[in-house]
CSV table of C-alpha atoms in Angstrom, one decimal:
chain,number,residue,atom,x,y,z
A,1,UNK,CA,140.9,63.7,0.2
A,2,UNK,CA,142.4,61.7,3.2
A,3,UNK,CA,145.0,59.1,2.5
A,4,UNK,CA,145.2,56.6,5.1
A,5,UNK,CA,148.9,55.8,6.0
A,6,UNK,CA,148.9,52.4,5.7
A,7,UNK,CA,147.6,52.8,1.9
A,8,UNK,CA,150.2,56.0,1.1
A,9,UNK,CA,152.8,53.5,1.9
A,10,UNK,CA,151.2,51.1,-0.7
A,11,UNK,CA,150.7,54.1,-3.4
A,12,UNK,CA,154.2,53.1,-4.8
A,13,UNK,CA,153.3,49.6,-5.2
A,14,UNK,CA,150.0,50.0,-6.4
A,15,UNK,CA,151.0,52.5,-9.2
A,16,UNK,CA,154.3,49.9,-10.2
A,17,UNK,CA,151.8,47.2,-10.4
A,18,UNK,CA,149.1,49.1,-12.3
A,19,UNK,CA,151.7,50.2,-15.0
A,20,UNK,CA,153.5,46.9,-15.0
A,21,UNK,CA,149.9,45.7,-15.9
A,22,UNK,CA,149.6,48.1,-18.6
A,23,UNK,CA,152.4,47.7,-20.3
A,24,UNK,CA,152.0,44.1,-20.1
A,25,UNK,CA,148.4,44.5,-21.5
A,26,UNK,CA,149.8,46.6,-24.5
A,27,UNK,CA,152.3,43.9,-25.5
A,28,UNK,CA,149.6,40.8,-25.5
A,29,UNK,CA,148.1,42.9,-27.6
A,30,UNK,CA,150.5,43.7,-29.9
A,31,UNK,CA,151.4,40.0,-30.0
A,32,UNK,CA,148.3,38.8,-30.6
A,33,UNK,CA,148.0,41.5,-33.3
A,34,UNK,CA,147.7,39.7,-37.1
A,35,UNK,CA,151.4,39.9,-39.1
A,36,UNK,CA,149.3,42.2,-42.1
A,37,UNK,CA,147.6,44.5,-39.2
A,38,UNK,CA,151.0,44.8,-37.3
A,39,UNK,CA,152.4,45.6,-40.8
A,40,UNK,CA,149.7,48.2,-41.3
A,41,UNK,CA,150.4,49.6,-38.0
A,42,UNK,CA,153.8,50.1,-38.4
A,43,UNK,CA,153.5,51.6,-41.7
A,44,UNK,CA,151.1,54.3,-40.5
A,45,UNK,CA,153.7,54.9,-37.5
A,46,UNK,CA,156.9,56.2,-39.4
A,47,UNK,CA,158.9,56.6,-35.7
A,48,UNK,CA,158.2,52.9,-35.2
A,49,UNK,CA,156.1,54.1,-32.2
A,50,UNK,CA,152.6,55.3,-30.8
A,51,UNK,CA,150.4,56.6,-28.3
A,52,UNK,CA,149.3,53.1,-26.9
A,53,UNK,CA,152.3,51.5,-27.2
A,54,UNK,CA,151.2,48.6,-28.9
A,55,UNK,CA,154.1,49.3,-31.8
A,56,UNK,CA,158.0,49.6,-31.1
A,57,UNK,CA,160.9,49.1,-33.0
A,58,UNK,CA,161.8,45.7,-32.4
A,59,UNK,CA,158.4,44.5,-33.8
A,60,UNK,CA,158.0,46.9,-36.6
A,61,UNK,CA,161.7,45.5,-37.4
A,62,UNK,CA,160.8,42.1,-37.0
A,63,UNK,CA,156.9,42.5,-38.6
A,64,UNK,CA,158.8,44.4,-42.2
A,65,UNK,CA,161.6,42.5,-42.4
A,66,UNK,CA,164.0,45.5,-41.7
A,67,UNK,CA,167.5,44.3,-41.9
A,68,UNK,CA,169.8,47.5,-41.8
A,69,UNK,CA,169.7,47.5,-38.2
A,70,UNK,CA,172.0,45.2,-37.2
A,71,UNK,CA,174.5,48.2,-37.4
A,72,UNK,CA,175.1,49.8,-33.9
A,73,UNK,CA,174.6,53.5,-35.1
A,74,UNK,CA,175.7,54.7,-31.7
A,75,UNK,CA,179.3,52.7,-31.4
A,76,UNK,CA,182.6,54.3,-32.6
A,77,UNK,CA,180.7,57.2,-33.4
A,78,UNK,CA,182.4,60.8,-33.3
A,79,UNK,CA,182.3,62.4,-29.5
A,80,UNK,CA,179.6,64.6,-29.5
A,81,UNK,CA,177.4,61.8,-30.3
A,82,UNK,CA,178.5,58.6,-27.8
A,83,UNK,CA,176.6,57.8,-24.7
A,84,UNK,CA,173.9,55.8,-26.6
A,85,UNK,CA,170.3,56.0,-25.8
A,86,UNK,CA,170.4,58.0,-22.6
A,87,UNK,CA,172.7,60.6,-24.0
A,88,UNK,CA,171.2,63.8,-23.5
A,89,UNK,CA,171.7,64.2,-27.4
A,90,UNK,CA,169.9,61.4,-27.8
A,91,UNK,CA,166.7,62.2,-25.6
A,92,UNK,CA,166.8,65.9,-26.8
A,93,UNK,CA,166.4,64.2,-30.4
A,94,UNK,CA,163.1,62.1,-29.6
A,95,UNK,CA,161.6,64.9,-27.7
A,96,UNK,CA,161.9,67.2,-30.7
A,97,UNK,CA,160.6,64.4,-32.8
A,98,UNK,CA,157.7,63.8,-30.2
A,99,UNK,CA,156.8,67.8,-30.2
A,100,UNK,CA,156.6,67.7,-34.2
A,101,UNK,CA,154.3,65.4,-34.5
A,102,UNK,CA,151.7,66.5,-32.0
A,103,UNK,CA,152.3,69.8,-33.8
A,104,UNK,CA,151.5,67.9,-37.0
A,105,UNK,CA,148.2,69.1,-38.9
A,106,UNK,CA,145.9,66.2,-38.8
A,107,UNK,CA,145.6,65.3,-42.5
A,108,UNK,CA,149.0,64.0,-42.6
A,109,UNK,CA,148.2,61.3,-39.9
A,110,UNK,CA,146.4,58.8,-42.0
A,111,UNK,CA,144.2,55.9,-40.8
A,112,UNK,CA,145.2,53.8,-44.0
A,113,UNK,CA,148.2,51.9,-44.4
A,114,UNK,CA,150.4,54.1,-47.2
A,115,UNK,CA,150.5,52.4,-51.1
A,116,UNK,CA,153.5,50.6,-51.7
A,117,UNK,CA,156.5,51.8,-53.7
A,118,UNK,CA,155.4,51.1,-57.3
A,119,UNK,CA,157.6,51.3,-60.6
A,120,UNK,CA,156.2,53.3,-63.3
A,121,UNK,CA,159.4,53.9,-65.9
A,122,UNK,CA,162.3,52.6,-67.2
A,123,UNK,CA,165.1,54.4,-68.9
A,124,UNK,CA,166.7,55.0,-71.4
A,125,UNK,CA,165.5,51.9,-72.7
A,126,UNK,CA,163.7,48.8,-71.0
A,127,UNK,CA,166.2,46.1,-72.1
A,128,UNK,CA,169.6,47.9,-70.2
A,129,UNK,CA,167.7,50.0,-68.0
A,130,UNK,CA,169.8,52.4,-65.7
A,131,UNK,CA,167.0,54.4,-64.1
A,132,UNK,CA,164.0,53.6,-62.4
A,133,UNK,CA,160.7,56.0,-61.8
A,134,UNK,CA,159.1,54.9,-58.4
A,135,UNK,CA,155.5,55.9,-57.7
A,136,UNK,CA,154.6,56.3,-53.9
A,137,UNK,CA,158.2,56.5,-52.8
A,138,UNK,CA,157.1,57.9,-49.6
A,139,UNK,CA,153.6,59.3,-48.0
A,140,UNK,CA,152.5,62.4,-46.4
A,141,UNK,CA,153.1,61.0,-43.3
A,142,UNK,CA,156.5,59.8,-44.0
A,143,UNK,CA,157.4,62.8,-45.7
A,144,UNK,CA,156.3,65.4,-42.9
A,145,UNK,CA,158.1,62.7,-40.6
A,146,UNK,CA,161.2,63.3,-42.6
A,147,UNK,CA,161.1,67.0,-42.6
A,148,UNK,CA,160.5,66.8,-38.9
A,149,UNK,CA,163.9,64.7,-38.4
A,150,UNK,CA,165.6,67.1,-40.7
A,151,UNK,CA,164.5,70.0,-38.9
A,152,UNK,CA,165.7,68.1,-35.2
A,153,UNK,CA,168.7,67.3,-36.9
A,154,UNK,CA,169.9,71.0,-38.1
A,155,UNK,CA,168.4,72.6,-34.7
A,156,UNK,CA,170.7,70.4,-32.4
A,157,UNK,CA,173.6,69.7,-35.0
A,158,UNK,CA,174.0,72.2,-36.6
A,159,UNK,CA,177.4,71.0,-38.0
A,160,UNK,CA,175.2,68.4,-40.0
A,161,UNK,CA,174.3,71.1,-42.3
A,162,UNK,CA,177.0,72.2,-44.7
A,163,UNK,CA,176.6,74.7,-47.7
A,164,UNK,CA,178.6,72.0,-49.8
A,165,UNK,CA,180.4,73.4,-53.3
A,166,UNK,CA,181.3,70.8,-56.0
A,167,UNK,CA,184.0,72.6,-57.8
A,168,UNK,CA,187.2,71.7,-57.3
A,169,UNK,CA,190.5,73.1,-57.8
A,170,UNK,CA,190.8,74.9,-60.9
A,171,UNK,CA,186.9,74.4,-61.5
A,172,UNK,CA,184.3,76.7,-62.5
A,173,UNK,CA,183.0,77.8,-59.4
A,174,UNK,CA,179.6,78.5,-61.2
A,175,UNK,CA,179.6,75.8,-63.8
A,176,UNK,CA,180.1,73.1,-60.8
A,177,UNK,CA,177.4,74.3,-58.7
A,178,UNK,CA,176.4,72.5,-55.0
A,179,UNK,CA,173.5,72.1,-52.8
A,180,UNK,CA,172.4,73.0,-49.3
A,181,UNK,CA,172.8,69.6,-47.6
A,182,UNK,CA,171.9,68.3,-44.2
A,183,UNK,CA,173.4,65.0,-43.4
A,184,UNK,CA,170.6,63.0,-41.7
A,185,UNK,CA,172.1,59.5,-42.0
A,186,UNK,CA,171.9,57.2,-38.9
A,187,UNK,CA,169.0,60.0,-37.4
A,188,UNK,CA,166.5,58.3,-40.5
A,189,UNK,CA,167.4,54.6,-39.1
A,190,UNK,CA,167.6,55.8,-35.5
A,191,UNK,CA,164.5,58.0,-35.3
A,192,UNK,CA,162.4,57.8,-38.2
A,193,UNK,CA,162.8,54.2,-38.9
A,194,UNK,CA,159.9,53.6,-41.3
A,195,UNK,CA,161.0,56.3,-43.4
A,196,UNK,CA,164.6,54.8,-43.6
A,197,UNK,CA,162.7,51.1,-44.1
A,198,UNK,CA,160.5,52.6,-47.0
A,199,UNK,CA,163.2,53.8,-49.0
A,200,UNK,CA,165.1,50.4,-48.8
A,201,UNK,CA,161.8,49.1,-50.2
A,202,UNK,CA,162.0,51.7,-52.6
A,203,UNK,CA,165.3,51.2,-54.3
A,204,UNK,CA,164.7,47.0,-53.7
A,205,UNK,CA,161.8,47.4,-56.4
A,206,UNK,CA,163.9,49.4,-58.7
A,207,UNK,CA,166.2,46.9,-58.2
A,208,UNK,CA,163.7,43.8,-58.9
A,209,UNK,CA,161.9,45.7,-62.0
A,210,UNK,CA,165.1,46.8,-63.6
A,211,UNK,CA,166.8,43.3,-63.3
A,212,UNK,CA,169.8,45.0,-61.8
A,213,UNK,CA,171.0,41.8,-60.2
A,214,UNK,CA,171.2,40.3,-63.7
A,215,UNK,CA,174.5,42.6,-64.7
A,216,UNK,CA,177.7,41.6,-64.5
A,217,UNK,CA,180.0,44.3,-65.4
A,218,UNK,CA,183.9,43.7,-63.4
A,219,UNK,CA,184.0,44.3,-60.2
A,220,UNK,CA,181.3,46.4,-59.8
A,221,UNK,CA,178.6,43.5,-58.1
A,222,UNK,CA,175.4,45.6,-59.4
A,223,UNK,CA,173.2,42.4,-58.5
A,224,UNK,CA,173.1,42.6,-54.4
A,225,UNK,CA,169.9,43.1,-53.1
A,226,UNK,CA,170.0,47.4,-52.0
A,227,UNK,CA,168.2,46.1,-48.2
A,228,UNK,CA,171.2,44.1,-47.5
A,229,UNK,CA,173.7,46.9,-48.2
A,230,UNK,CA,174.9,50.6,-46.5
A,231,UNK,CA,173.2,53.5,-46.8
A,232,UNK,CA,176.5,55.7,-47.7
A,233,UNK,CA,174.7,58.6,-46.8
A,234,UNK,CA,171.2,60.2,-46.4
A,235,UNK,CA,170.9,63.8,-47.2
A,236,UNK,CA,168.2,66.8,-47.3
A,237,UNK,CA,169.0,68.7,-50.2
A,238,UNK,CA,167.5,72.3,-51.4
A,239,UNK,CA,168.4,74.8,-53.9
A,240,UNK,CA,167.4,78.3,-55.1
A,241,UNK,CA,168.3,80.9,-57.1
A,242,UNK,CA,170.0,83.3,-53.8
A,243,UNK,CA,171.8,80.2,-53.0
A,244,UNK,CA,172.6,76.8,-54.7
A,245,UNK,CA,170.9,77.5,-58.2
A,246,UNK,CA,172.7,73.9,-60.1
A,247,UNK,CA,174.5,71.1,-59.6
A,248,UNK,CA,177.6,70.1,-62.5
A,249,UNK,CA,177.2,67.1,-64.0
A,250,UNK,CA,179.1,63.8,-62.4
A,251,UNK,CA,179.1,60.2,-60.7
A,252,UNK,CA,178.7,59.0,-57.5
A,253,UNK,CA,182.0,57.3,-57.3
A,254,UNK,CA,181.9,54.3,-54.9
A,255,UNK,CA,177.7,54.4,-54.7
A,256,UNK,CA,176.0,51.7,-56.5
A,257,UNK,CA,172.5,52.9,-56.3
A,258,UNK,CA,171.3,56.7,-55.2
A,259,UNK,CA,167.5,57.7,-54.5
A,260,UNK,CA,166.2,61.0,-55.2
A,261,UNK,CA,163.2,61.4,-54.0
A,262,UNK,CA,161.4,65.1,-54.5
A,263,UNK,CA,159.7,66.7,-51.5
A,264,UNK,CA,158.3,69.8,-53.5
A,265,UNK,CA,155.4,69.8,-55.8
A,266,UNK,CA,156.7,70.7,-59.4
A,267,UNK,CA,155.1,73.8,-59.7
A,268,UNK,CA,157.0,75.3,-56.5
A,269,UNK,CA,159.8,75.8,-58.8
A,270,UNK,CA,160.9,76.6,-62.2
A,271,UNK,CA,163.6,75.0,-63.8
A,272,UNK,CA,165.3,72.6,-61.2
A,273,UNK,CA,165.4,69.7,-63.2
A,274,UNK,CA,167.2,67.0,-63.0
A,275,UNK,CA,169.4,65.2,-65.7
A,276,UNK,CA,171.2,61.9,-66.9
A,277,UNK,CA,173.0,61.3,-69.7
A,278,UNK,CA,173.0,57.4,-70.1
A,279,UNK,CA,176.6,56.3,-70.7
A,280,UNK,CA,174.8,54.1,-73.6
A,281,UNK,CA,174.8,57.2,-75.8
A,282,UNK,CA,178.3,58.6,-75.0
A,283,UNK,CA,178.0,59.6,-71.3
A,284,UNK,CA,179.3,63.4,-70.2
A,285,UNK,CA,181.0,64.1,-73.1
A,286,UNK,CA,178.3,64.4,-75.5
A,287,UNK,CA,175.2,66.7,-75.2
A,288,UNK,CA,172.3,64.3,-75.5
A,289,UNK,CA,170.5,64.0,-71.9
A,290,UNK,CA,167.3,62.6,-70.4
A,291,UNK,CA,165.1,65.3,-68.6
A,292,UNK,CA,163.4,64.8,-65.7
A,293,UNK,CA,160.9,66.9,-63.1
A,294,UNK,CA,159.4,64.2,-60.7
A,295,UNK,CA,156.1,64.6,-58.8
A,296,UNK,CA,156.5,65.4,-55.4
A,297,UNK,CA,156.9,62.1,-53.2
A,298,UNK,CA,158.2,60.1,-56.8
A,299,UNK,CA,161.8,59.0,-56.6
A,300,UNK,CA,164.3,58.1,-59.5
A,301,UNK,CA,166.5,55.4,-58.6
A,302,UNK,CA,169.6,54.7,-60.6
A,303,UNK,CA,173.0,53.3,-60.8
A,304,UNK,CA,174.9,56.8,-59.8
A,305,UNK,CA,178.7,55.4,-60.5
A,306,UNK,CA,178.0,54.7,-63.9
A,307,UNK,CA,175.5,57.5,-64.6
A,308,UNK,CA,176.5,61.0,-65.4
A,309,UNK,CA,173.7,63.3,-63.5
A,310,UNK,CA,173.1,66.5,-62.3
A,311,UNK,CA,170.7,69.3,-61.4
A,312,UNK,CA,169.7,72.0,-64.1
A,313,UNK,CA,169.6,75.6,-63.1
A,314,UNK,CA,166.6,76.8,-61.0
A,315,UNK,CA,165.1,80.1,-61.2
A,316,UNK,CA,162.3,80.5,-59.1
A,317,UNK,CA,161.2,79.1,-56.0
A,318,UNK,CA,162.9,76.2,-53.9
A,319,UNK,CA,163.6,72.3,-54.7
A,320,UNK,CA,163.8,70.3,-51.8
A,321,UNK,CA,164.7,67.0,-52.2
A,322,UNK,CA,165.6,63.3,-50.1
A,323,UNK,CA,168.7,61.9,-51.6
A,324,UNK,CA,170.0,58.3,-50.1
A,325,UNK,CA,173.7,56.6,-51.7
A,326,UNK,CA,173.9,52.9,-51.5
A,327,UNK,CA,176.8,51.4,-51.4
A,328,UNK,CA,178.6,47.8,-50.7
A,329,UNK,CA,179.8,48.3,-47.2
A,330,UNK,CA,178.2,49.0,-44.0
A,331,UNK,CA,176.0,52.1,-43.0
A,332,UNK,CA,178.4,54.6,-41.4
A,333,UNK,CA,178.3,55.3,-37.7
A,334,UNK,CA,175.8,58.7,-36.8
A,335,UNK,CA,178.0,61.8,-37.5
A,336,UNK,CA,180.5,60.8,-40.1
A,337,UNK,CA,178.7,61.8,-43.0
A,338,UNK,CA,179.0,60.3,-46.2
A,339,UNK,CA,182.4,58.8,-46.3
A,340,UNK,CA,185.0,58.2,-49.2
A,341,UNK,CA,185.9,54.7,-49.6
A,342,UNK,CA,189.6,54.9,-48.5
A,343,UNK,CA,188.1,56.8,-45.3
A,344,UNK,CA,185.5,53.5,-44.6
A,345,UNK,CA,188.1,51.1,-45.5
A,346,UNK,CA,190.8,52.9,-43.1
A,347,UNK,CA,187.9,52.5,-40.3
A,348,UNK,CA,187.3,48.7,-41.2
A,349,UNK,CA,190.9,48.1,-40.6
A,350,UNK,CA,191.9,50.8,-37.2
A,351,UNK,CA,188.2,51.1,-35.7
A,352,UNK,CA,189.2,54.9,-36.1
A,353,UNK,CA,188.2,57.8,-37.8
A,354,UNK,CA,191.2,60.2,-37.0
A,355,UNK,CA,193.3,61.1,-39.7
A,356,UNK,CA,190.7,60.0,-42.5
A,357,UNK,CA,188.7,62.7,-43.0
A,358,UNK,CA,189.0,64.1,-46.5
């Protein structure tokens, strides 16, 4: 086909002006869009994006109510991760998300907006509750989405992923256990947004059913609202028995709520299961514990400085779990995974990580 020279010179223009008009189309759209069919939309999306366009994070944010953006994940961060959104770090993380999820099988990609997190349980009693069961925790779609950011994460940092041992010195080695953890906090918020926003939701109705914001107990404010505090740290977590077989018993010191959130089916696994014992009947020192093996996509969401928890031993097969420690301060910046309070504090006041990290 012949291009006459006058119109070659005009292709430029003509192409701006038909994309300009596209992209402009897409956002009438979206803004004409009803709030519950934006909602919907964004829900379905867990990257806050999709193929039209008629999504992005800004309205997703502003449609759900999303508030633990209003941290800049890519300031003060450590080197390898600076540069913000035109990094190369930062464009070789969407286009490994974007290659996942055309890779996707189709049943995860659902055309219905996902159930809403739902509590089911209460214990150890439903007067003081310190634990909450949460039905739909995440979907299919939110969980693939996860394992897709985890996978990113490890493939182009893979000094996020530590073999992490909880014994310390003069501890049983064996006794204490650990887990296989990948540090994925900031990525979730960053790059898998309505994952990150579901789990807030998660832990807020925990927080609502179990009346948490009713207990006073010293300084330890257990009534703020989960959404409008840090996520200390977000963290894939697998054991087996040729690795990470247990995990001691102990507290999140410093966390005020943690999520666990399975991402394997029970029967994938034997033994695995995870165990409180309620400081209401004597805490670690006495023998009495609560027993649980959630369904795959139900989460447990308690107060994890108070309660004495662990992970029994597992002997077949492989647990892979979401866990997600919420604490009073702000979320972290991307790479500095999951602080100690002196180390945050230390940040507040220089702006600097050097010389904190335990």
């Amino acid at each position: 086909m012949m291009v006459k020279p006058k119109l070659l010179s005009l292709l430029p223009f003509l192409v701006a002006t038909a994309r300009a008009s596209s992209a402009q189309g897409r956002e009438e759209f979206a803004s004409a869009l009803p709030q519950e069919e934006l909602q919907s939309l964004c829900r379905r999306h867990p990257t806050w994006n999709n193929s039209d366009g008629t999504i992005d994070h800004e309205r997703c944010k502003d449609a759900l109510g999303f508030e633990l953006f209003e941290k800049d994940f890519l300031s003060n961060n450590p080197p390898e991760f600076r540069g913000g959104r035109k990094a190369p770090w930062f464009q070789n993380m969407e286009n490994c998300m974007t290659e996942k999820s055309k890779n996707r099988p189709r049943e995860f990609q659902s055309e219905t907006t996902p159930a809403e997190p739902t509590v089911s349980a209460l214990y150890p009693d439903k007067h003081s509750p310190t634990l909450a069961v949460v039905d739909f925790a995440l979907s299919d779609e939110e969980a693939a989405t996860f394992q897709d950011l985890r996978d990113c994460v490890k493939h182009n940092h893979p000094r996020q992923f530590v073999r992490r041992s909880f014994a310390g010195p003069g501890d049983d080695f064996e006794q204490e256990g650990g887990n296989d953890a990948t540090f994925v906090g900031g990525f979730v918020q960053l790059f898998a947004p309505g994952v990150a926003a579901k789990l807030c939701e998660t832990a807020r109705v925990a927080w609502k059913k179990s009346e948490w914001f009713k207990i006073e107990d010293g300084d330890v404010p257990f009534q703020f609202d989960p959404c409008k505090m840090g996520m200390r740290t977000t963290e894939y977590l697998s054991y087996d028995p040729s690795g990470w077989s247990a995990l001691g018993g102990h507290t999140d010191i410093g966390t005020m709520y943690t999520i666990l959130l399975l991402l394997s089916d029970p029967s994938e696994y034997k033994g695995g299961e995870f165990f409180m014992k309620p400081w209401d009947w004597g805490g670690g020192e006495q023998h009495l514990k609560l027993v649980f093996k959630p369904k795959r996509l139900q989460a447990l969401v308690f107060l994890s400085d108070l309660e004495y928890h662990g992970v029994q031993r597992i002997t077949e097969g492989t647990r892979r779990a979401l866990a997600v420690e919420i604490w009073p301060y702000a979320n972290p910046p991307l790479g500095v995974n999951r602080p100690q309070t002196f180390e945050f504090e230390h940040y507040l006041d220089t702006g600097s990580w050097e010389g904190t990290q335990s």
